[in-house]
Amino acid sequence: MARAARQWWWAALAATIAAPAAAHKRSDAQAMTAAVRAGVHRAAADADNAELARVLVAMAAVPRDAFVPPALRKQAFADRSLEIGDGQTISAPSVVAVMTAAAQLPPHANVLDVGTGSGYQAAVLARLADRVASVEIVPDLAAAARERLARLGYANVEVRAGDGYAGWPEHAPFDAIIVAAGSDKVPAPLLDQLKVGGRLVMPVGATWASEQLLVVTKTAPGKTMRCSLGWTMFVPLTGAGARDERVRGGVFDTSIPNCFSAPVIAPMFVSAKDEPSEE
């Protein structure tokens, strides 16, 4: 009995010590999502909608500090991208929120996440979708993300090392695809693996400097409709989807309309446009 009592006492003490830290972390996450929502509302009030609110609830429940290097954990809840090693970054919370909300995940969604990185985007998606297939081209990052997601209990996420340009045909078709790396075009294999009515969200531009975050809706086989969330800069897609590094400069494509009344990402770089364009 004495041993059992001691074990109970130590468990109670550990819980007492951990409780303030957990509460502080929840407070940080809630402050982060509140700041993201305020920023989106300032940029385009119509983007501050029910879908964004749903995504922010999911994000508040994901411990972002578990997805960044230990040295950067004090910055984990700031609205900024952070380096995670191997030349890769974890996207800023506002970018994750805007991309995820733009995907408009239906109930019981099957989602492809291209560019796993540390696994944060996959973790957010896992709280909103039934199944998340995540592809990372850097094997060490893929292995670390797989272990991290499993340890944190995200059982509905599967991670593999591979070239995201090719998607994951065995798990297709997908209700939504989120690509966290920029290219000069949307990879054809990804569009092939997207369901009709599904949305692909990805940064696209001839060069890094001319990138904008696009929402590509598949309206029929071989047909898409595009709109822009605004100007952005992502790490480049590597592998088969890599840009031609000899191309410099690049012209920002102003023919693509805004998804909302104004750009949600870096609005000063994009002119106002109204209706989605069809291809």
mmCIF file of C-alpha atoms in Angstrom:
data_model
loop_
_atom_site.group_PDB
_atom_site.id
_atom_site.type_symbol
_atom_site.label_atom_id
_atom_site.label_comp_id
_atom_site.label_asym_id
_atom_site.label_seq_id
_atom_site.Cartn_x
_atom_site.Cartn_y
_atom_site.Cartn_z
ATOM 1 C CA MET A 1 0.000 0.000 0.000
ATOM 2 C CA ALA A 2 2.840 2.370 0.869
ATOM 3 C CA ARG A 3 4.451 1.798 -2.535
ATOM 4 C CA ALA A 4 1.144 2.397 -4.321
ATOM 5 C CA ALA A 5 0.644 5.574 -2.310
ATOM 6 C CA ARG A 6 4.113 6.830 -3.240
ATOM 7 C CA GLN A 7 3.456 6.117 -6.919
ATOM 8 C CA TRP A 8 0.154 7.987 -6.736
ATOM 9 C CA TRP A 9 1.858 10.915 -4.988
ATOM 10 C CA TRP A 10 4.577 11.189 -7.649
ATOM 11 C CA ALA A 11 1.994 10.950 -10.437
ATOM 12 C CA ALA A 12 -0.085 13.670 -8.800
ATOM 13 C CA LEU A 13 2.994 15.861 -8.362
ATOM 14 C CA ALA A 14 3.995 15.396 -12.005
ATOM 15 C CA ALA A 15 0.481 16.304 -13.126
ATOM 16 C CA THR A 16 0.499 19.392 -10.909
ATOM 17 C CA ILE A 17 3.817 20.547 -12.362
ATOM 18 C CA ALA A 18 2.735 19.837 -15.951
ATOM 19 C CA ALA A 19 -0.665 21.536 -15.696
ATOM 20 C CA PRO A 20 0.555 25.178 -15.800
ATOM 21 C CA ALA A 21 2.821 24.418 -18.765
ATOM 22 C CA ALA A 22 -0.044 22.779 -20.653
ATOM 23 C CA ALA A 23 -2.343 25.700 -19.866
ATOM 24 C CA HIS A 24 0.303 28.171 -21.041
ATOM 25 C CA LYS A 25 0.720 26.222 -24.286
ATOM 26 C CA ARG A 26 -3.051 26.253 -24.887
ATOM 27 C CA SER A 27 -3.060 29.988 -24.263
ATOM 28 C CA ASP A 28 -0.229 30.476 -26.769
ATOM 29 C CA ALA A 29 -2.050 28.401 -29.388
ATOM 30 C CA GLN A 30 -5.284 30.331 -28.864
ATOM 31 C CA ALA A 31 -3.455 33.655 -29.126
ATOM 32 C CA MET A 32 -1.807 32.430 -32.334
ATOM 33 C CA THR A 33 -5.093 31.464 -33.979
ATOM 34 C CA ALA A 34 -6.784 34.680 -32.831
ATOM 35 C CA ALA A 35 -3.979 36.701 -34.429
ATOM 36 C CA VAL A 36 -4.250 34.681 -37.641
ATOM 37 C CA ARG A 37 -7.993 35.273 -37.839
ATOM 38 C CA ALA A 38 -7.578 38.997 -37.226
ATOM 39 C CA GLY A 39 -4.949 39.202 -39.960
ATOM 40 C CA VAL A 40 -7.122 37.361 -42.467
ATOM 41 C CA HIS A 41 -10.076 39.590 -41.624
ATOM 42 C CA ARG A 42 -7.997 42.721 -42.205
ATOM 43 C CA ALA A 43 -6.816 41.427 -45.570
ATOM 44 C CA ALA A 44 -10.192 40.202 -46.864
ATOM 45 C CA ALA A 45 -13.211 40.117 -44.563
ATOM 46 C CA ASP A 46 -14.995 37.506 -46.694
ATOM 47 C CA ALA A 47 -12.085 35.087 -46.154
ATOM 48 C CA ASP A 48 -12.851 35.181 -42.419
ATOM 49 C CA ASN A 49 -15.579 32.577 -42.841
ATOM 50 C CA ALA A 50 -16.916 29.412 -41.211
ATOM 51 C CA GLU A 51 -14.323 27.221 -42.924
ATOM 52 C CA LEU A 52 -11.460 29.339 -41.590
ATOM 53 C CA ALA A 53 -12.989 29.167 -38.109
ATOM 54 C CA ARG A 54 -13.163 25.359 -38.351
ATOM 55 C CA VAL A 55 -9.518 25.183 -39.410
ATOM 56 C CA LEU A 56 -8.397 27.488 -36.591
ATOM 57 C CA VAL A 57 -10.101 25.261 -34.016
ATOM 58 C CA ALA A 58 -8.097 22.335 -35.400
ATOM 59 C CA MET A 59 -4.871 24.356 -35.360
ATOM 60 C CA ALA A 60 -5.385 25.395 -31.743
ATOM 61 C CA ALA A 61 -5.410 21.705 -30.818
ATOM 62 C CA VAL A 62 -2.109 20.917 -32.583
ATOM 63 C CA PRO A 63 1.062 21.544 -30.513
ATOM 64 C CA ARG A 64 3.081 23.523 -33.075
ATOM 65 C CA ASP A 65 6.045 23.600 -30.713
ATOM 66 C CA ALA A 66 6.354 19.819 -31.134
ATOM 67 C CA PHE A 67 7.033 20.335 -34.851
ATOM 68 C CA VAL A 68 9.955 22.773 -34.633
ATOM 69 C CA PRO A 69 13.564 22.264 -33.494
ATOM 70 C CA PRO A 70 14.048 22.602 -29.699
ATOM 71 C CA ALA A 71 16.044 25.811 -30.120
ATOM 72 C CA LEU A 72 13.065 27.472 -31.834
ATOM 73 C CA ARG A 73 10.255 26.343 -29.545
ATOM 74 C CA LYS A 74 9.896 29.753 -27.926
ATOM 75 C CA GLN A 75 9.024 31.085 -31.395
ATOM 76 C CA ALA A 76 6.680 28.221 -32.282
ATOM 77 C CA PHE A 77 3.445 30.184 -31.839
ATOM 78 C CA ALA A 78 4.591 33.320 -33.657
ATOM 79 C CA ASP A 79 3.081 33.861 -37.102
ATOM 80 C CA ARG A 80 6.243 33.166 -39.042
ATOM 81 C CA SER A 81 7.930 30.346 -40.917
ATOM 82 C CA LEU A 82 10.806 28.593 -39.162
ATOM 83 C CA GLU A 83 13.704 26.519 -40.444
ATOM 84 C CA ILE A 84 13.481 22.799 -39.681
ATOM 85 C CA GLY A 85 16.704 21.636 -41.353
ATOM 86 C CA ASP A 86 17.704 20.265 -44.768
ATOM 87 C CA GLY A 87 16.879 23.631 -46.325
ATOM 88 C CA GLN A 88 13.182 23.261 -45.448
ATOM 89 C CA THR A 89 10.776 25.297 -43.325
ATOM 90 C CA ILE A 90 7.552 24.947 -41.382
ATOM 91 C CA SER A 91 5.047 27.377 -42.911
ATOM 92 C CA ALA A 92 3.735 30.352 -40.945
ATOM 93 C CA PRO A 93 0.462 29.580 -39.115
ATOM 94 C CA SER A 94 -1.428 32.114 -41.250
ATOM 95 C CA VAL A 95 -0.312 30.346 -44.429
ATOM 96 C CA VAL A 96 -1.301 26.929 -43.058
ATOM 97 C CA ALA A 97 -4.701 28.307 -42.046
ATOM 98 C CA VAL A 98 -5.391 30.004 -45.378
ATOM 99 C CA MET A 99 -4.267 27.001 -47.450
ATOM 100 C CA THR A 100 -6.233 24.505 -45.380
ATOM 101 C CA ALA A 101 -9.400 26.612 -45.372
ATOM 102 C CA ALA A 102 -9.104 27.160 -49.133
ATOM 103 C CA ALA A 103 -9.044 23.386 -49.668
ATOM 104 C CA GLN A 104 -12.624 23.245 -48.277
ATOM 105 C CA LEU A 105 -12.342 19.689 -46.993
ATOM 106 C CA PRO A 106 -15.611 17.753 -47.216
ATOM 107 C CA PRO A 107 -16.711 15.304 -44.501
ATOM 108 C CA HIS A 108 -14.594 12.119 -44.418
ATOM 109 C CA ALA A 109 -11.988 13.706 -46.692
ATOM 110 C CA ASN A 110 -9.056 11.872 -48.229
ATOM 111 C CA VAL A 111 -6.220 14.413 -48.536
ATOM 112 C CA LEU A 112 -2.764 14.467 -50.121
ATOM 113 C CA ASP A 113 -0.122 16.609 -48.403
ATOM 114 C CA VAL A 114 2.939 17.247 -50.589
ATOM 115 C CA GLY A 115 6.007 18.389 -48.662
ATOM 116 C CA THR A 116 5.587 16.832 -45.219
ATOM 117 C CA GLY A 117 8.447 18.769 -43.658
ATOM 118 C CA SER A 118 8.133 18.376 -39.898
ATOM 119 C CA GLY A 119 4.550 17.097 -40.219
ATOM 120 C CA TYR A 120 2.678 20.148 -38.898
ATOM 121 C CA GLN A 121 0.434 20.636 -41.932
ATOM 122 C CA ALA A 122 -0.358 16.907 -41.928
ATOM 123 C CA ALA A 123 -1.280 17.091 -38.232
ATOM 124 C CA VAL A 124 -3.699 19.967 -38.864
ATOM 125 C CA LEU A 125 -5.243 18.074 -41.784
ATOM 126 C CA ALA A 126 -5.529 14.945 -39.636
ATOM 127 C CA ARG A 127 -7.928 16.746 -37.310
ATOM 128 C CA LEU A 128 -10.191 17.627 -40.246
ATOM 129 C CA ALA A 129 -9.935 14.620 -42.574
ATOM 130 C CA ASP A 130 -10.422 10.867 -42.323
ATOM 131 C CA ARG A 131 -7.161 10.097 -44.108
ATOM 132 C CA VAL A 132 -3.998 12.058 -44.882
ATOM 133 C CA ALA A 133 -1.324 10.772 -47.262
ATOM 134 C CA SER A 134 1.838 12.854 -46.913
ATOM 135 C CA VAL A 135 4.886 12.753 -49.206
ATOM 136 C CA GLU A 136 8.323 14.185 -48.385
ATOM 137 C CA ILE A 137 11.273 14.099 -50.793
ATOM 138 C CA VAL A 138 13.934 14.328 -48.040
ATOM 139 C CA PRO A 139 14.146 10.825 -46.492
ATOM 140 C CA ASP A 140 15.415 11.992 -43.085
ATOM 141 C CA LEU A 141 12.586 14.521 -42.751
ATOM 142 C CA ALA A 142 10.040 11.891 -43.794
ATOM 143 C CA ALA A 143 11.312 9.436 -41.182
ATOM 144 C CA ALA A 144 11.342 12.066 -38.429
ATOM 145 C CA ALA A 145 7.850 13.298 -39.306
ATOM 146 C CA ARG A 146 6.497 9.744 -39.404
ATOM 147 C CA GLU A 147 7.853 9.041 -35.923
ATOM 148 C CA ARG A 148 6.664 12.400 -34.562
ATOM 149 C CA LEU A 149 3.125 12.058 -35.904
ATOM 150 C CA ALA A 150 2.837 8.499 -34.586
ATOM 151 C CA ARG A 151 4.127 9.550 -31.160
ATOM 152 C CA LEU A 152 1.583 12.377 -30.993
ATOM 153 C CA GLY A 153 -1.260 10.029 -31.893
ATOM 154 C CA TYR A 154 -2.049 11.045 -35.483
ATOM 155 C CA ALA A 155 -2.960 7.521 -36.565
ATOM 156 C CA ASN A 156 -4.794 8.630 -39.722
ATOM 157 C CA VAL A 157 -1.639 10.063 -41.331
ATOM 158 C CA GLU A 158 0.632 7.963 -43.525
ATOM 159 C CA VAL A 159 4.022 9.407 -44.491
ATOM 160 C CA ARG A 160 6.337 8.165 -47.185
ATOM 161 C CA ALA A 161 9.607 9.377 -48.676
ATOM 162 C CA GLY A 162 9.292 10.160 -52.367
ATOM 163 C CA ASP A 163 8.870 12.792 -55.055
ATOM 164 C CA GLY A 164 5.637 14.655 -54.384
ATOM 165 C CA TYR A 165 5.380 15.569 -58.074
ATOM 166 C CA ALA A 166 4.089 12.035 -58.671
ATOM 167 C CA GLY A 167 1.548 12.231 -55.853
ATOM 168 C CA TRP A 168 0.466 8.960 -54.285
ATOM 169 C CA PRO A 169 -1.607 7.053 -56.886
ATOM 170 C CA GLU A 170 -2.347 4.140 -54.560
ATOM 171 C CA HIS A 171 -4.325 6.442 -52.249
ATOM 172 C CA ALA A 172 -6.035 8.477 -55.000
ATOM 173 C CA PRO A 173 -8.455 9.966 -55.800
ATOM 174 C CA PHE A 174 -8.137 12.826 -53.343
ATOM 175 C CA ASP A 175 -10.751 15.324 -52.189
ATOM 176 C CA ALA A 176 -8.003 17.909 -51.751
ATOM 177 C CA ILE A 177 -4.274 18.297 -52.341
ATOM 178 C CA ILE A 178 -2.044 20.783 -50.519
ATOM 179 C CA VAL A 179 1.438 21.433 -51.882
ATOM 180 C CA ALA A 180 3.873 23.304 -49.635
ATOM 181 C CA ALA A 181 6.534 23.995 -52.274
ATOM 182 C CA GLY A 182 6.573 26.246 -55.327
ATOM 183 C CA SER A 183 6.847 25.343 -58.995
ATOM 184 C CA ASP A 184 6.290 27.011 -62.352
ATOM 185 C CA LYS A 185 3.288 24.772 -63.011
ATOM 186 C CA VAL A 186 0.823 22.478 -61.293
ATOM 187 C CA PRO A 187 2.068 18.889 -61.688
ATOM 188 C CA ALA A 188 -0.175 16.973 -64.108
ATOM 189 C CA PRO A 189 -0.082 13.783 -61.974
ATOM 190 C CA LEU A 190 -1.584 15.696 -59.057
ATOM 191 C CA LEU A 191 -4.469 16.990 -61.157
ATOM 192 C CA ASP A 192 -5.055 13.443 -62.404
ATOM 193 C CA GLN A 193 -5.304 12.234 -58.794
ATOM 194 C CA LEU A 194 -7.709 15.005 -57.736
ATOM 195 C CA LYS A 195 -11.423 14.204 -57.657
ATOM 196 C CA VAL A 196 -13.771 16.225 -59.842
ATOM 197 C CA GLY A 197 -14.915 19.033 -57.557
ATOM 198 C CA GLY A 198 -11.747 18.725 -55.503
ATOM 199 C CA ARG A 199 -9.310 21.554 -54.820
ATOM 200 C CA LEU A 200 -5.536 21.752 -55.090
ATOM 201 C CA VAL A 201 -3.800 24.570 -53.199
ATOM 202 C CA MET A 202 -0.241 25.360 -54.274
ATOM 203 C CA PRO A 203 2.230 28.224 -54.838
ATOM 204 C CA VAL A 204 2.842 28.656 -58.579
ATOM 205 C CA GLY A 205 5.027 31.096 -60.506
ATOM 206 C CA ALA A 206 7.674 31.194 -63.219
ATOM 207 C CA THR A 207 10.194 32.101 -60.513
ATOM 208 C CA TRP A 208 10.269 32.358 -56.736
ATOM 209 C CA ALA A 209 9.754 36.119 -57.008
ATOM 210 C CA SER A 210 6.581 35.781 -59.113
ATOM 211 C CA GLU A 211 4.849 33.088 -57.052
ATOM 212 C CA GLN A 212 1.250 33.322 -55.998
ATOM 213 C CA LEU A 213 -0.782 30.924 -53.921
ATOM 214 C CA LEU A 214 -3.359 29.334 -56.214
ATOM 215 C CA VAL A 215 -6.540 27.391 -55.575
ATOM 216 C CA VAL A 216 -7.136 25.054 -58.514
ATOM 217 C CA THR A 217 -10.595 23.463 -58.643
ATOM 218 C CA LYS A 218 -11.078 20.451 -60.907
ATOM 219 C CA THR A 219 -14.397 21.137 -62.616
ATOM 220 C CA ALA A 220 -14.304 18.140 -64.995
ATOM 221 C CA PRO A 221 -11.673 15.694 -66.287
ATOM 222 C CA GLY A 222 -9.022 17.882 -67.930
ATOM 223 C CA LYS A 223 -10.770 21.127 -66.862
ATOM 224 C CA THR A 224 -9.823 23.419 -63.989
ATOM 225 C CA MET A 225 -10.718 26.809 -62.553
ATOM 226 C CA ARG A 226 -8.092 28.915 -60.785
ATOM 227 C CA CYS A 227 -8.056 31.788 -58.357
ATOM 228 C CA SER A 228 -5.327 33.457 -56.319
ATOM 229 C CA LEU A 229 -4.933 33.875 -52.579
ATOM 230 C CA GLY A 230 -2.132 36.374 -53.148
ATOM 231 C CA TRP A 231 1.625 36.723 -53.476
ATOM 232 C CA THR A 232 3.869 34.381 -51.522
ATOM 233 C CA MET A 233 7.313 32.781 -51.434
ATOM 234 C CA PHE A 234 7.767 29.080 -50.636
ATOM 235 C CA VAL A 235 10.732 26.767 -50.714
ATOM 236 C CA PRO A 236 10.961 25.338 -54.254
ATOM 237 C CA LEU A 237 9.574 21.995 -55.323
ATOM 238 C CA THR A 238 12.468 19.652 -56.045
ATOM 239 C CA GLY A 239 12.624 16.468 -58.067
ATOM 240 C CA ALA A 240 10.583 16.246 -61.273
ATOM 241 C CA GLY A 241 8.683 19.446 -60.480
ATOM 242 C CA ALA A 242 11.732 21.666 -60.010
ATOM 243 C CA ARG A 243 11.848 24.976 -61.856
ATOM 244 C CA ASP A 244 14.466 25.755 -64.473
ATOM 245 C CA GLU A 245 17.003 27.618 -62.333
ATOM 246 C CA ARG A 246 18.244 29.499 -65.408
ATOM 247 C CA VAL A 247 15.006 31.514 -65.483
ATOM 248 C CA ARG A 248 15.314 34.817 -63.633
ATOM 249 C CA GLY A 249 12.863 37.545 -62.692
ATOM 250 C CA GLY A 250 9.451 36.436 -63.861
ATOM 251 C CA VAL A 251 6.239 38.354 -64.369
ATOM 252 C CA PHE A 252 3.469 38.210 -61.788
ATOM 253 C CA ASP A 253 0.383 36.788 -63.525
ATOM 254 C CA THR A 254 -2.345 39.387 -62.949
ATOM 255 C CA SER A 255 -4.825 37.539 -65.185
ATOM 256 C CA ILE A 256 -5.666 35.105 -62.381
ATOM 257 C CA PRO A 257 -8.562 36.451 -60.274
ATOM 258 C CA ASN A 258 -8.610 36.694 -56.512
ATOM 259 C CA CYS A 259 -10.431 33.984 -54.582
ATOM 260 C CA PHE A 260 -11.849 36.639 -52.246
ATOM 261 C CA SER A 261 -12.580 40.356 -52.370
ATOM 262 C CA ALA A 262 -8.861 41.054 -51.900
ATOM 263 C CA PRO A 263 -5.646 39.033 -51.656
ATOM 264 C CA VAL A 264 -5.327 37.204 -48.351
ATOM 265 C CA ILE A 265 -1.540 36.782 -48.592
ATOM 266 C CA ALA A 266 0.675 39.904 -49.011
ATOM 267 C CA PRO A 267 -2.096 41.959 -50.701
ATOM 268 C CA MET A 268 0.183 44.808 -51.728
ATOM 269 C CA PHE A 269 1.692 42.573 -54.422
ATOM 270 C CA VAL A 270 -1.530 41.527 -56.182
ATOM 271 C CA SER A 271 -4.077 43.625 -58.041
ATOM 272 C CA ALA A 272 -7.757 43.182 -57.250
ATOM 273 C CA LYS A 273 -9.653 40.760 -59.474
ATOM 274 C CA ASP A 274 -13.089 39.255 -59.181
ATOM 275 C CA GLU A 275 -14.079 36.034 -60.927
ATOM 276 C CA PRO A 276 -12.158 32.726 -61.147
ATOM 277 C CA SER A 277 -10.625 31.944 -64.533
ATOM 278 C CA GLU A 278 -11.352 28.724 -66.411
ATOM 279 C CA GLU A 279 -8.902 26.631 -68.392
#
